Short mmCIF file of C-alpha atoms and ligand atoms in Angstrom, two decimals:
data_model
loop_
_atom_site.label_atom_id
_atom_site.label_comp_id
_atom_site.label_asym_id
_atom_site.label_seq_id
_atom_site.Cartn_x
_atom_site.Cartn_y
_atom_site.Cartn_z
CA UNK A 143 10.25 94.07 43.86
CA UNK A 144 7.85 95.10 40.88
CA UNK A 145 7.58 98.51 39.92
CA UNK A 146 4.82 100.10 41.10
CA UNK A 147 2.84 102.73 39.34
CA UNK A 148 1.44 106.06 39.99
CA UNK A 149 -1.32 105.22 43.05
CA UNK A 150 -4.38 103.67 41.77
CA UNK A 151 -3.85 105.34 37.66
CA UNK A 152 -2.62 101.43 36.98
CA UNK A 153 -6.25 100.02 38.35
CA UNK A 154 -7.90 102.61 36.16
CA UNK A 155 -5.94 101.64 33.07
CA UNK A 156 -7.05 98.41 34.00
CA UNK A 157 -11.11 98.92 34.76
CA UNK A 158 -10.53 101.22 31.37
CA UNK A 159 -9.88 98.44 29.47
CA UNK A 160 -11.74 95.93 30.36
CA UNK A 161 -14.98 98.54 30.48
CA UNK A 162 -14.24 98.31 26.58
CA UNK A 163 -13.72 94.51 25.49
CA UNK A 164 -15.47 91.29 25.88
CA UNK A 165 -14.88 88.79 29.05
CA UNK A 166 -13.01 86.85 27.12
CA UNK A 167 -11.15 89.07 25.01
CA UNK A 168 -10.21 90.55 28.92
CA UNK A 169 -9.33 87.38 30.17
CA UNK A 170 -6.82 86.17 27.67
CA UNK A 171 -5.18 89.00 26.50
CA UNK A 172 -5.44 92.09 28.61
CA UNK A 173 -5.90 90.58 31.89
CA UNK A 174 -2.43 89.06 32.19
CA UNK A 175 -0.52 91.97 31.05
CA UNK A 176 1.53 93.82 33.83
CA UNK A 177 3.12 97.27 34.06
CA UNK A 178 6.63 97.69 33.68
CA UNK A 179 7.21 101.13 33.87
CA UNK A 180 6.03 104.58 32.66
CA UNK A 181 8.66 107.09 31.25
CA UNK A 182 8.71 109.57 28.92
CA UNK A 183 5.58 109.64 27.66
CA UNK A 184 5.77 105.41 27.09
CA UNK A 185 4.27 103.07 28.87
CA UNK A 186 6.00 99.65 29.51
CA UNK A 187 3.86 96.36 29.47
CA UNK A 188 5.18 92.94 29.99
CA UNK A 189 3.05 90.41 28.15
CA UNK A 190 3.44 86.24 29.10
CA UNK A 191 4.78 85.32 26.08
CA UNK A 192 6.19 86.29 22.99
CA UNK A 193 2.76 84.96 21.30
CA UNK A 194 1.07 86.92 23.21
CA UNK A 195 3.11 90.18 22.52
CA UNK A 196 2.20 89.36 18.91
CA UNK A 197 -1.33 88.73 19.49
CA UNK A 198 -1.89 92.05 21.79
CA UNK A 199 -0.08 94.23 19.25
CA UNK A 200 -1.71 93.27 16.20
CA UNK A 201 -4.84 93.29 18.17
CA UNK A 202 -5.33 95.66 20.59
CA UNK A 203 -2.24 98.22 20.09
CA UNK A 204 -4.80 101.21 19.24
CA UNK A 205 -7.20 100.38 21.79
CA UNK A 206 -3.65 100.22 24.89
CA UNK A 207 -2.60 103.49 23.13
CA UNK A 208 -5.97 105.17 23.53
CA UNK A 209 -6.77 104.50 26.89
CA UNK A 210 -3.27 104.86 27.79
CA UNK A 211 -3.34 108.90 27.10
CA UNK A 212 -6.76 109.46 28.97
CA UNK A 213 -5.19 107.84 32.34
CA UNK A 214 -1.61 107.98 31.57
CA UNK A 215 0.94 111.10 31.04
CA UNK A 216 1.57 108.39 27.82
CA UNK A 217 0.07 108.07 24.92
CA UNK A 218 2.78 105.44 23.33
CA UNK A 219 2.38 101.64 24.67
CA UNK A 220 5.26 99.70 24.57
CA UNK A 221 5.16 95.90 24.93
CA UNK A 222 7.87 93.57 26.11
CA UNK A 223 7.90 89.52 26.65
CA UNK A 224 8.20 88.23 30.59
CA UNK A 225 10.93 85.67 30.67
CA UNK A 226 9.28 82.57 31.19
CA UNK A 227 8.79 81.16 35.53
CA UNK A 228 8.64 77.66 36.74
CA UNK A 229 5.57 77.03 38.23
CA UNK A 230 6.46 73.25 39.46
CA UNK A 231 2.55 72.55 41.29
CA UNK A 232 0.16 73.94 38.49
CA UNK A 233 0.51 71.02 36.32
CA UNK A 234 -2.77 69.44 37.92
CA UNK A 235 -4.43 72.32 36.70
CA UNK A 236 -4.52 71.30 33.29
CA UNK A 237 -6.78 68.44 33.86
CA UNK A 238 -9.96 68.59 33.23
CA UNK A 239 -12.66 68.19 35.90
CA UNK A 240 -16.19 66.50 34.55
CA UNK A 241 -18.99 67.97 36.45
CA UNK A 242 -16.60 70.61 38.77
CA UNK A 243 -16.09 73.05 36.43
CA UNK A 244 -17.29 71.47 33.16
CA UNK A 245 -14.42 74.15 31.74
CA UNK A 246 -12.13 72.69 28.89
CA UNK A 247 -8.45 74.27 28.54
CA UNK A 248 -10.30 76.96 26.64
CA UNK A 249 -8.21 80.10 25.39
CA UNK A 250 -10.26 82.50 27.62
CA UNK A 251 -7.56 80.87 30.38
CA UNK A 252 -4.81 82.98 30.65
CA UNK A 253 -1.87 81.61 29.40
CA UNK A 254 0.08 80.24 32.62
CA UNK A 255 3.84 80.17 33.24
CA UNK A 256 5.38 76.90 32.11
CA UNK A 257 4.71 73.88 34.64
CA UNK A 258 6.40 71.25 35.77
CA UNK A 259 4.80 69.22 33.10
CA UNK A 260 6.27 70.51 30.15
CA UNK A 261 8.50 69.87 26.96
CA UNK A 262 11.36 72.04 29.04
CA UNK A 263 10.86 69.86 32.40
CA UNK A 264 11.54 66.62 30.25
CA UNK A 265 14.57 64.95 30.12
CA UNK A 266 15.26 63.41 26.68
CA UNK A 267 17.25 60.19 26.34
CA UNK A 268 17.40 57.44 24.37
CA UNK A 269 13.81 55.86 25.83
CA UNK A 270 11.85 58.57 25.12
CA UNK A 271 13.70 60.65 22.56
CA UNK A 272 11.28 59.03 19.65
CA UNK A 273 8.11 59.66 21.48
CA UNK A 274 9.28 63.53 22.95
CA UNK A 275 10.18 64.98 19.62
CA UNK A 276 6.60 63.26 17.94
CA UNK A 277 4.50 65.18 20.79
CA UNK A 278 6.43 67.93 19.88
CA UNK A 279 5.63 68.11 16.74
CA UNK A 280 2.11 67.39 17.26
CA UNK A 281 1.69 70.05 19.87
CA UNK A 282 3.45 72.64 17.26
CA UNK A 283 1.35 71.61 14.62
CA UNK A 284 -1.88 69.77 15.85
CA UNK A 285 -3.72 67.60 13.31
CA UNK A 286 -1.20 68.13 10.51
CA UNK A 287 1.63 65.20 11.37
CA UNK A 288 0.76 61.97 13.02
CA UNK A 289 -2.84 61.61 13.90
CA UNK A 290 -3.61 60.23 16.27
CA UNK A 291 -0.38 59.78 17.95
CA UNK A 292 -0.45 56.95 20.40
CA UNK A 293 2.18 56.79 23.36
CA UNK A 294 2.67 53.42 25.16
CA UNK A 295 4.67 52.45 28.22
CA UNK A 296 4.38 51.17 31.64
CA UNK A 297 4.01 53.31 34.73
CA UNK A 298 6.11 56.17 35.81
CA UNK A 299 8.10 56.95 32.90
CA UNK A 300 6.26 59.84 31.79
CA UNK A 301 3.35 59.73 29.55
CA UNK A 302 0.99 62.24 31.68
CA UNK A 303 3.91 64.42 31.65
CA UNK A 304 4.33 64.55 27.66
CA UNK A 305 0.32 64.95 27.16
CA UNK A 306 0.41 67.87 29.74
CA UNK A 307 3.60 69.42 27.16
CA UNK A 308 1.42 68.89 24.74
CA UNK A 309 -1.15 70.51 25.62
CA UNK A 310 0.76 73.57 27.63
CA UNK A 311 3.06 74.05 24.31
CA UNK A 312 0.13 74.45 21.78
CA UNK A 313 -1.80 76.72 24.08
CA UNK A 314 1.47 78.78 24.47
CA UNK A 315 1.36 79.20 20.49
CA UNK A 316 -2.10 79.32 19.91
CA UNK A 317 -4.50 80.05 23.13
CA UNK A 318 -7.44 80.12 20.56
CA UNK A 319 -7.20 76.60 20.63
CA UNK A 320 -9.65 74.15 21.95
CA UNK A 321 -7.96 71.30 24.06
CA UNK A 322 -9.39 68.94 26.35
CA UNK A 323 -6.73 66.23 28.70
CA UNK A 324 -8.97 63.72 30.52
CA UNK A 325 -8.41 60.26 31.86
CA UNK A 326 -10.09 57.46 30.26
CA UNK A 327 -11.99 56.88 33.29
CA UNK A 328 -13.33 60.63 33.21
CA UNK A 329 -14.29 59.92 30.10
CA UNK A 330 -16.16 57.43 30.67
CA UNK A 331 -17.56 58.30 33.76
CA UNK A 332 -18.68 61.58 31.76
CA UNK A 333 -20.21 58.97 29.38
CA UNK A 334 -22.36 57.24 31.87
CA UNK A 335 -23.44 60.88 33.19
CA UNK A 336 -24.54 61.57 29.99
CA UNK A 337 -26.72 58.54 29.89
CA UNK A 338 -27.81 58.82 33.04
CA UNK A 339 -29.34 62.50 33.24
CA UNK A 340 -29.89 61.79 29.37
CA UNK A 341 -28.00 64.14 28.11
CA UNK A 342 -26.01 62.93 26.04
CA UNK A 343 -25.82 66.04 23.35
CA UNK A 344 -23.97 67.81 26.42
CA UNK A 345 -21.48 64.90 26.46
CA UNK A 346 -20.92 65.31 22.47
CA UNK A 347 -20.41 68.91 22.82
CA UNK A 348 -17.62 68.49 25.49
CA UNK A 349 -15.59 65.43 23.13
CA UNK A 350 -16.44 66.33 19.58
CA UNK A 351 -16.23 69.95 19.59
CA UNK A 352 -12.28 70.64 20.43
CA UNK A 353 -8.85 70.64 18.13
CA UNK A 354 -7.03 68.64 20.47
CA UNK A 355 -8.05 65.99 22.29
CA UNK A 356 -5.48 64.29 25.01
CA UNK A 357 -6.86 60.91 26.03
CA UNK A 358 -4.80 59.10 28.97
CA UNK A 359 -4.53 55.71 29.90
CA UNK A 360 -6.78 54.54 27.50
CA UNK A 361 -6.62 50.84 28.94
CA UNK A 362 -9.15 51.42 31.11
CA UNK A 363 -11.62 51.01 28.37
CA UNK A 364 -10.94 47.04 28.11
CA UNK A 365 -13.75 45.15 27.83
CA UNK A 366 -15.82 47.82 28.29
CA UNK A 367 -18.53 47.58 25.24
CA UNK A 368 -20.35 50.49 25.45
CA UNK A 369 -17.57 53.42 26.02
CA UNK A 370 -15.72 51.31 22.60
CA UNK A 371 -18.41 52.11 20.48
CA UNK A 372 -18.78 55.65 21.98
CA UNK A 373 -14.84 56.59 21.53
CA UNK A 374 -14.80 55.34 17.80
CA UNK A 375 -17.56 57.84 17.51
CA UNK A 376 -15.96 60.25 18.82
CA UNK A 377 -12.60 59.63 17.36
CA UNK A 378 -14.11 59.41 14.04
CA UNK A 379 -15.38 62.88 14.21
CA UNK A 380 -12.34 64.23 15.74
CA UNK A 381 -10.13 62.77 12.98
CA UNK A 382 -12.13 63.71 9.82
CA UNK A 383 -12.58 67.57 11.20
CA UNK A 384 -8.67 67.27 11.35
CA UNK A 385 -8.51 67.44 15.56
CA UNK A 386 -5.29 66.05 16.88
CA UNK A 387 -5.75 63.25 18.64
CA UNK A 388 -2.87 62.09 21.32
CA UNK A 389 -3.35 58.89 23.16
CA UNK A 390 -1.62 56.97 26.14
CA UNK A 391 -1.77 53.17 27.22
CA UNK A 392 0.56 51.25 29.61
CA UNK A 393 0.71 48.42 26.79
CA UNK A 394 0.48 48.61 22.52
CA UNK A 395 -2.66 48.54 20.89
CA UNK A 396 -2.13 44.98 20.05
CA UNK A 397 -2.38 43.76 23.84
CA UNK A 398 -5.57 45.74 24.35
CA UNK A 399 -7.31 42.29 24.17
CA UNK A 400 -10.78 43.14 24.29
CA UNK A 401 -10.45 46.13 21.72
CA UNK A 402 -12.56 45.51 18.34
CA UNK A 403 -10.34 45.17 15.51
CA UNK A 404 -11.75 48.68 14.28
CA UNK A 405 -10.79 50.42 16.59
CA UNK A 406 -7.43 49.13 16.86
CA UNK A 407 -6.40 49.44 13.55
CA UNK A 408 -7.20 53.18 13.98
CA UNK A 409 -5.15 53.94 16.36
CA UNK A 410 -2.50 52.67 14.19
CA UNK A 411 -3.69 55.16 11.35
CA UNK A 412 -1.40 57.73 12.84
CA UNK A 413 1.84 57.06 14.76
CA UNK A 414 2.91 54.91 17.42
CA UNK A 415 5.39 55.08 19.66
CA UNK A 416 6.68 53.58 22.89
CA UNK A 417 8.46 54.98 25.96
CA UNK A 418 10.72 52.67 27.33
CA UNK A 419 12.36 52.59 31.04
CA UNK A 420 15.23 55.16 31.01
CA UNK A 421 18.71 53.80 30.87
CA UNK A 422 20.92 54.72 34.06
CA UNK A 423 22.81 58.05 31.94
CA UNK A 424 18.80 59.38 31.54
CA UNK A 425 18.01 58.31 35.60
CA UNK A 426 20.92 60.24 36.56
CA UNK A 427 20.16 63.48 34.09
CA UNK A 428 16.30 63.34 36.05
CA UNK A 429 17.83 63.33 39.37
CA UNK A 430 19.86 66.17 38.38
CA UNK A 431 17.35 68.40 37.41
CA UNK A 432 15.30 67.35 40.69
CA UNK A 433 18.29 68.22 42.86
CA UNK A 434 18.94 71.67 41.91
CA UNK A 435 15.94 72.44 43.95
CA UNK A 436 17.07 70.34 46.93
CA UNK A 437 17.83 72.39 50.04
CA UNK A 438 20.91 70.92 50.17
CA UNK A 439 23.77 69.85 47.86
CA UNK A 440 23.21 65.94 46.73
CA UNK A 441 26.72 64.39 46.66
CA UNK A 442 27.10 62.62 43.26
CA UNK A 443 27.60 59.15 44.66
CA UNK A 444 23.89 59.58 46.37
CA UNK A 445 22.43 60.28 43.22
CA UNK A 446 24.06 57.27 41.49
CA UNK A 447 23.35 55.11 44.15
CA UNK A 448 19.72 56.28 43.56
CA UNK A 449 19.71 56.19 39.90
CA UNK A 450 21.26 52.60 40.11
CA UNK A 451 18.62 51.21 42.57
CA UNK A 452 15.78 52.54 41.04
CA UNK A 453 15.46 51.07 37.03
CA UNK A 454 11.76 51.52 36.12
CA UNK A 455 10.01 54.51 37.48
CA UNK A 456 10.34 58.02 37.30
CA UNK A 457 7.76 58.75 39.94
CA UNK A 458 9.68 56.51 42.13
CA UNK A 459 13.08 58.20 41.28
CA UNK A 460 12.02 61.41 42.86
CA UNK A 461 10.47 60.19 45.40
CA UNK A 462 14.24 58.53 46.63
CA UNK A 463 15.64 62.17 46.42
CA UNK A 464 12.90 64.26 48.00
CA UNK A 465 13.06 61.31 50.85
CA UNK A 466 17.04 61.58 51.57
CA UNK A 467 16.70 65.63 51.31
CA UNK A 468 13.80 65.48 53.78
CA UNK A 469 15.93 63.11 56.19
CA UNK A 470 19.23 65.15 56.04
CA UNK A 471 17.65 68.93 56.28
CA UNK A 472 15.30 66.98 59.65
CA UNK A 473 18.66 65.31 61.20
CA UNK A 474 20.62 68.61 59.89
CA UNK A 475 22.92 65.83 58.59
CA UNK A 476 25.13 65.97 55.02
CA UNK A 477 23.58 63.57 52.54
CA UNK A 478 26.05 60.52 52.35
CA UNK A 479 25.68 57.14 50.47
CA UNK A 480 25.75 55.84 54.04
CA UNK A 481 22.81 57.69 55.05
CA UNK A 482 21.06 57.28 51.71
CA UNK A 483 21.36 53.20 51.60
CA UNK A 484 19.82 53.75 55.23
CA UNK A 485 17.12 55.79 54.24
CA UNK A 486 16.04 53.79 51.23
CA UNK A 487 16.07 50.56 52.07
CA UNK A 488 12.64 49.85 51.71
CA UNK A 489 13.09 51.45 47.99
CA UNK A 490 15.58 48.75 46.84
CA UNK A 491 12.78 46.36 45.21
CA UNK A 492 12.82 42.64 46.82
CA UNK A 493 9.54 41.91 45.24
CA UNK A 494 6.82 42.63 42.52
CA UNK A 495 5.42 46.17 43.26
CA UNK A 496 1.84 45.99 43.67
CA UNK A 497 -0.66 48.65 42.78
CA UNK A 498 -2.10 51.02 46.10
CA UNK A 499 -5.27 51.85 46.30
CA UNK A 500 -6.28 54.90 47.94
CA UNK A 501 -8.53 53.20 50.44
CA UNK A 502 -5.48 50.57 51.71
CA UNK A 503 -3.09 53.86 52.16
CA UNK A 504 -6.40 55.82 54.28
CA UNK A 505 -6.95 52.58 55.90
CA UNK A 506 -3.48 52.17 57.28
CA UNK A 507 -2.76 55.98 57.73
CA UNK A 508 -6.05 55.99 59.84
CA UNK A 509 -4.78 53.49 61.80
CA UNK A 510 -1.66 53.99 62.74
CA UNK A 511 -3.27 57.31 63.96
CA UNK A 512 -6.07 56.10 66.07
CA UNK A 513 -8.54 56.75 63.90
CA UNK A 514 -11.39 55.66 61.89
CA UNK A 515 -11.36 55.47 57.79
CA UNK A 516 -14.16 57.51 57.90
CA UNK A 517 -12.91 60.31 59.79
CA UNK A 518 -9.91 60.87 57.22
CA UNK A 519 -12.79 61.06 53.97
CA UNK A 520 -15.18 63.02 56.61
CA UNK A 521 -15.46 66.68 56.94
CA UNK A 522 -14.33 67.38 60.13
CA UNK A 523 -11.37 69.81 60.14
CA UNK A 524 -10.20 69.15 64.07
CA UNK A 525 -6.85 68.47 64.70
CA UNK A 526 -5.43 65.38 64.70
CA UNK A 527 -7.58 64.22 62.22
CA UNK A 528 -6.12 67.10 59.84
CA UNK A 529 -2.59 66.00 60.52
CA UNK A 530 -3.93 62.48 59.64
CA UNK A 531 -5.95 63.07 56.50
CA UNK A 532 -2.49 65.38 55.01
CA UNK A 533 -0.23 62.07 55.75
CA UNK A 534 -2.73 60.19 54.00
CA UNK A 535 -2.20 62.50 50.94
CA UNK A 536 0.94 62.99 51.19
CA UNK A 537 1.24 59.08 50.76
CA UNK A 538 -1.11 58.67 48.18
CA UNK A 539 0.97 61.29 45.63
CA UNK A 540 4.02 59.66 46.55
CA UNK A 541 2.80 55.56 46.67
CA UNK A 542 0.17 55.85 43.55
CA UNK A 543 0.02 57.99 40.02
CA UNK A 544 -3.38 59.36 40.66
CA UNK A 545 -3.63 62.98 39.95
CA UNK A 546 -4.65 65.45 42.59
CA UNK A 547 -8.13 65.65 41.79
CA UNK A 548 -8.39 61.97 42.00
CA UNK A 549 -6.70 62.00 45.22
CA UNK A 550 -9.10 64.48 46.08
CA UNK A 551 -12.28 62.92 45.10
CA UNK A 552 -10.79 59.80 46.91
CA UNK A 553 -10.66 61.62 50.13
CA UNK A 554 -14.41 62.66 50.36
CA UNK A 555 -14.76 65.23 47.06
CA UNK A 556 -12.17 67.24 47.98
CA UNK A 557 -10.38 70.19 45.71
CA UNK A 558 -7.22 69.51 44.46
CA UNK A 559 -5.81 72.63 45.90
CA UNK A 560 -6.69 71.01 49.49
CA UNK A 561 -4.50 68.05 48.41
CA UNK A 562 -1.69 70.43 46.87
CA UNK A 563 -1.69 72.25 50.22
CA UNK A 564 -1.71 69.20 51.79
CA UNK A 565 1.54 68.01 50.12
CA UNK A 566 3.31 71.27 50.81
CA UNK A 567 2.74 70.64 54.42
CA UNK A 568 3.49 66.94 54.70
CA UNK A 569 6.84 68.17 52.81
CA UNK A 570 7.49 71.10 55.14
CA UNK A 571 6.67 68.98 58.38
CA UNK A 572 9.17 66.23 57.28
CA UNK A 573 11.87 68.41 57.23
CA UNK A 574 11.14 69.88 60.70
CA UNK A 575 9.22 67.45 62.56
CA UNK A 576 11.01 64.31 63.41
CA UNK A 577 7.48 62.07 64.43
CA UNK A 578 5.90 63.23 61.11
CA UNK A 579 9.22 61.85 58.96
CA UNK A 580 9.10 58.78 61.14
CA UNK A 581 5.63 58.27 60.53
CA UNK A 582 5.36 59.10 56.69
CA UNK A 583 8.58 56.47 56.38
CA UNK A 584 7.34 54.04 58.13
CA UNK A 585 3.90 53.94 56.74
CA UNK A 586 5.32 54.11 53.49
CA UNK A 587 7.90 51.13 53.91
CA UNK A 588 4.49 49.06 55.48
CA UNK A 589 2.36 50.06 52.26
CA UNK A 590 5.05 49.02 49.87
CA UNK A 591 5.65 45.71 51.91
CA UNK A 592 2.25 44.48 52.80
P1 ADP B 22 3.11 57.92 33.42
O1 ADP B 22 1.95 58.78 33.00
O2 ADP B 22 3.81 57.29 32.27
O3 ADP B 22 2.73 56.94 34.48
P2 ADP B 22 4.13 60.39 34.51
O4 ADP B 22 4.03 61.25 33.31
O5 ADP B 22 3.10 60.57 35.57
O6 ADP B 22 4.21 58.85 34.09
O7 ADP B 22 5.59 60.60 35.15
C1 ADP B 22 5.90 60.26 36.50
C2 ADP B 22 6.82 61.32 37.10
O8 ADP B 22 8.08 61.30 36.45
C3 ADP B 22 6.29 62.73 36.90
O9 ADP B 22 6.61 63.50 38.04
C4 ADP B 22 7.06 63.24 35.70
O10 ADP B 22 7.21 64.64 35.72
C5 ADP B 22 8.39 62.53 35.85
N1 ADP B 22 9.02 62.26 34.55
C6 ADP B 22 8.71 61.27 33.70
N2 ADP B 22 9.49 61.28 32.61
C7 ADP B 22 10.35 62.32 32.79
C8 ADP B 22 11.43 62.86 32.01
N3 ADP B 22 11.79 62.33 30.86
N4 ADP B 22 12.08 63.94 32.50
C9 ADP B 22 11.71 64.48 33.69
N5 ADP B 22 10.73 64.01 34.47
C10 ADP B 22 10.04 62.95 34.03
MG1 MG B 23 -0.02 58.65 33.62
#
């Protein structure tokens, strides 16, 4: 339970305050502090992090201490740092929406508890130790060590994950900073936009204007002319007013075929750096970490039975475990290797995984469900067709690495808080609901097979 404070003196404090600074000055700094306690003429605050302790009492000390004694039987603030919480879901968050919210990571955000995609959530081994310990220097020191720093590797082994540490570790030291993650394909997409409506000075703004741009999966730009010649524009202007630059491909620069020469030997300026497919010790350390959140206790041979069957992505890793946990808490059986070589049979790769799209995984969900494609991207919010349009979700997270807005623009424009409710519940109904695990299984198993 929090402490609570004398009725309604703590929303007073509160309007006080924010009656007396700017927006943004409320919003990053005085917003997210919390009361602690009130004793002896001090008043306790708990600040997010240590930064921000700094920040606040350097800051805004006199101004807490002021408004503290009109409202308060205190006239002496006292700050203290909240021990960091996991928040595994907000990761998404980070990413930037074109058009939605047209709101970069700015540092009038307030600074959020560490999320699942962060340098603490990342398990270092041997494949990505060389590539880890570069973002981290990069997000403690943007601009001054490799610039840009360009990540490589193939699907699933975590290069969304280290540009999301990035940018989550250099807002935690310095919230002042500017820092913008988008896919290639937003960017470009925000490119054509920009054309389109001609405005293009509103496009410049958004990529030029930052100290930390986080480009992902910068493949996607192959072969296409225009966007080429627009990045080295922006790039330039980035590097020279000494903006980190961090960059992610599934293959080196020097298999980007249709890259111009220019641009390629720029992003070699800085550093590169690849991320290779864990080795088994690094597979099992991931599963781990996953299953101390399992609701029930993983028996070691299940996890190295897991770690052993799946070599070459991460994404797919977790998605073994969270399977065999849903399947034993539904059958309220112990997890067993017996049970687990049952379970993931269809995981145990015969042939060459094939990329999902979103429509094939609607299309099938839809169907096996009566319904129409269109009624799973439509608005309607009747049941079955919710039930139907979660599933599909659910399956899309699991069978393809599209974010959550993606997923949710796939599915009709929708939030990505829709889809992140949506996984909760596919995840909660597994574990209670027999039909739904059979169904999400078996549609799964079909998708990966077809
Ligand atoms: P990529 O962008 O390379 O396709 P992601 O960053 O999306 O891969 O990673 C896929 C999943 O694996 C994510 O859930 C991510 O958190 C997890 N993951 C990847 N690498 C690690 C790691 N070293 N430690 C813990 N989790 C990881
Ligand atoms: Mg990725």
């Amino acid at each position: 339970m929090k402490p609570q404070p004398v009725s309604g003196a703590w929303d007073q404090y509160r309007q006080a305050l924010r009656n007396r600074v700017t927006p943004v000055t409320w919003q990053t700094w005085l917003e997210p502090l919390d009361y602690v306690t009130e004793e002896n003429g001090t008043l306790s605050l708990s600040t997010p992090s240590e930064f921000h302790l700094r920040w606040v009492n350097e800051k805004y000390i006199t101004l807490l201490n002021q408004v503290a004694a009109d409202i308060f039987d205190a006239s002496d603030v006292r700050l203290e740092a909240r021990p960091n919480q996991a928040n595994p879901e907000s990761a998404d968050l980070l990413e930037d929406e074109p058009g939605a919210t047209g709101r970069p990571i700015l540092s009038a955000d307030p600074p959020s508890a560490a999320p699942k995609y962060s340098f603490e959530n990342f398990i270092v081994g041997p494949s990505n130790r060389f590539a880890y310990a570069a973002a981290m220097a990069v997000a403690e020191q943007p601009g001054q060590h490799y610039n840009p720093l360009f990540i490589y590797g193939s699907a699933g082994l975590g290069k969304t994950h280290l540009l999301h540490s990035v940018a989550a570790q250099s807002r935690e030291i310095n919230p002042a900073l500017v820092m913008r993650y988008v896919t290639s394909e937003d960017f470009f997409n925000d490119f054509v936009d920009g054309i389109r409506r001609k405005r293009m000075d509103e496009f410049k703004n958004r990529y030029r204007r930052i100290d930390i741009l986080l480009l992902d999966d910068v493949q996607f730009f192959e072969g296409k002319e225009q966007i080429l010649e627009e990045f080295f524009h922006t790039f330039n202007t980035l590097h020279q007013a000494g903006s980190q630059l961090v960059i992610t491909s599934d293959r080196h620069p020097r298999h980007l075929s249709t890259l111009e020469d220019r641009l390629r030997s720029r992003f070699e300026w800085g550093l590169l750096t690849d991320i290779q497919p864990p080795d088994v010790e690094t597979r099992l350390a991931i599963l781990h970490k996953n299953a101390e959140f399992a609701p029930r206790q993983v028996p070691e041979a299940v996890l190295e039975f897991i770690a052993s069957h799946v070599p070459n992505n991460i994404r797919e890793l977790e998605g073994a475990l969270t399977r065999i946990t849903a399947y034993a808490a539904l059958t309220q059986q112990e997890i067993n290797l017996d049970m687990a070589t049952d379970v993931l049979q269809d995981l145990i790769p015969t042939v060459n995984q094939r990329t999902l799209h979103p429509e094939e995984i609607i299309g099938a969900t839809a169907a096996a469900c009566g319904l129409s494609p269109t009624d799973l991207i439509g608005p309607s919010r009747r049941q079955p067709l919710v039930r139907a349009r979660q599933t599909a979700m659910y399956l899309c997270r699991e069978l393809t690495d599209l974010s959550l807005p993606k997923i949710g623009r796939a599915f009709g424009g929708r939030d990505h808080t829709t889809v992140m409710h949506a996984l909760d519940r596919v995840k909660a109904l597994m574990i209670e609901d027999k039909a739904t695990f059979d169904q999400v299984t078996a549609l799964s198993q079909n998708l990966r097979e077809a």
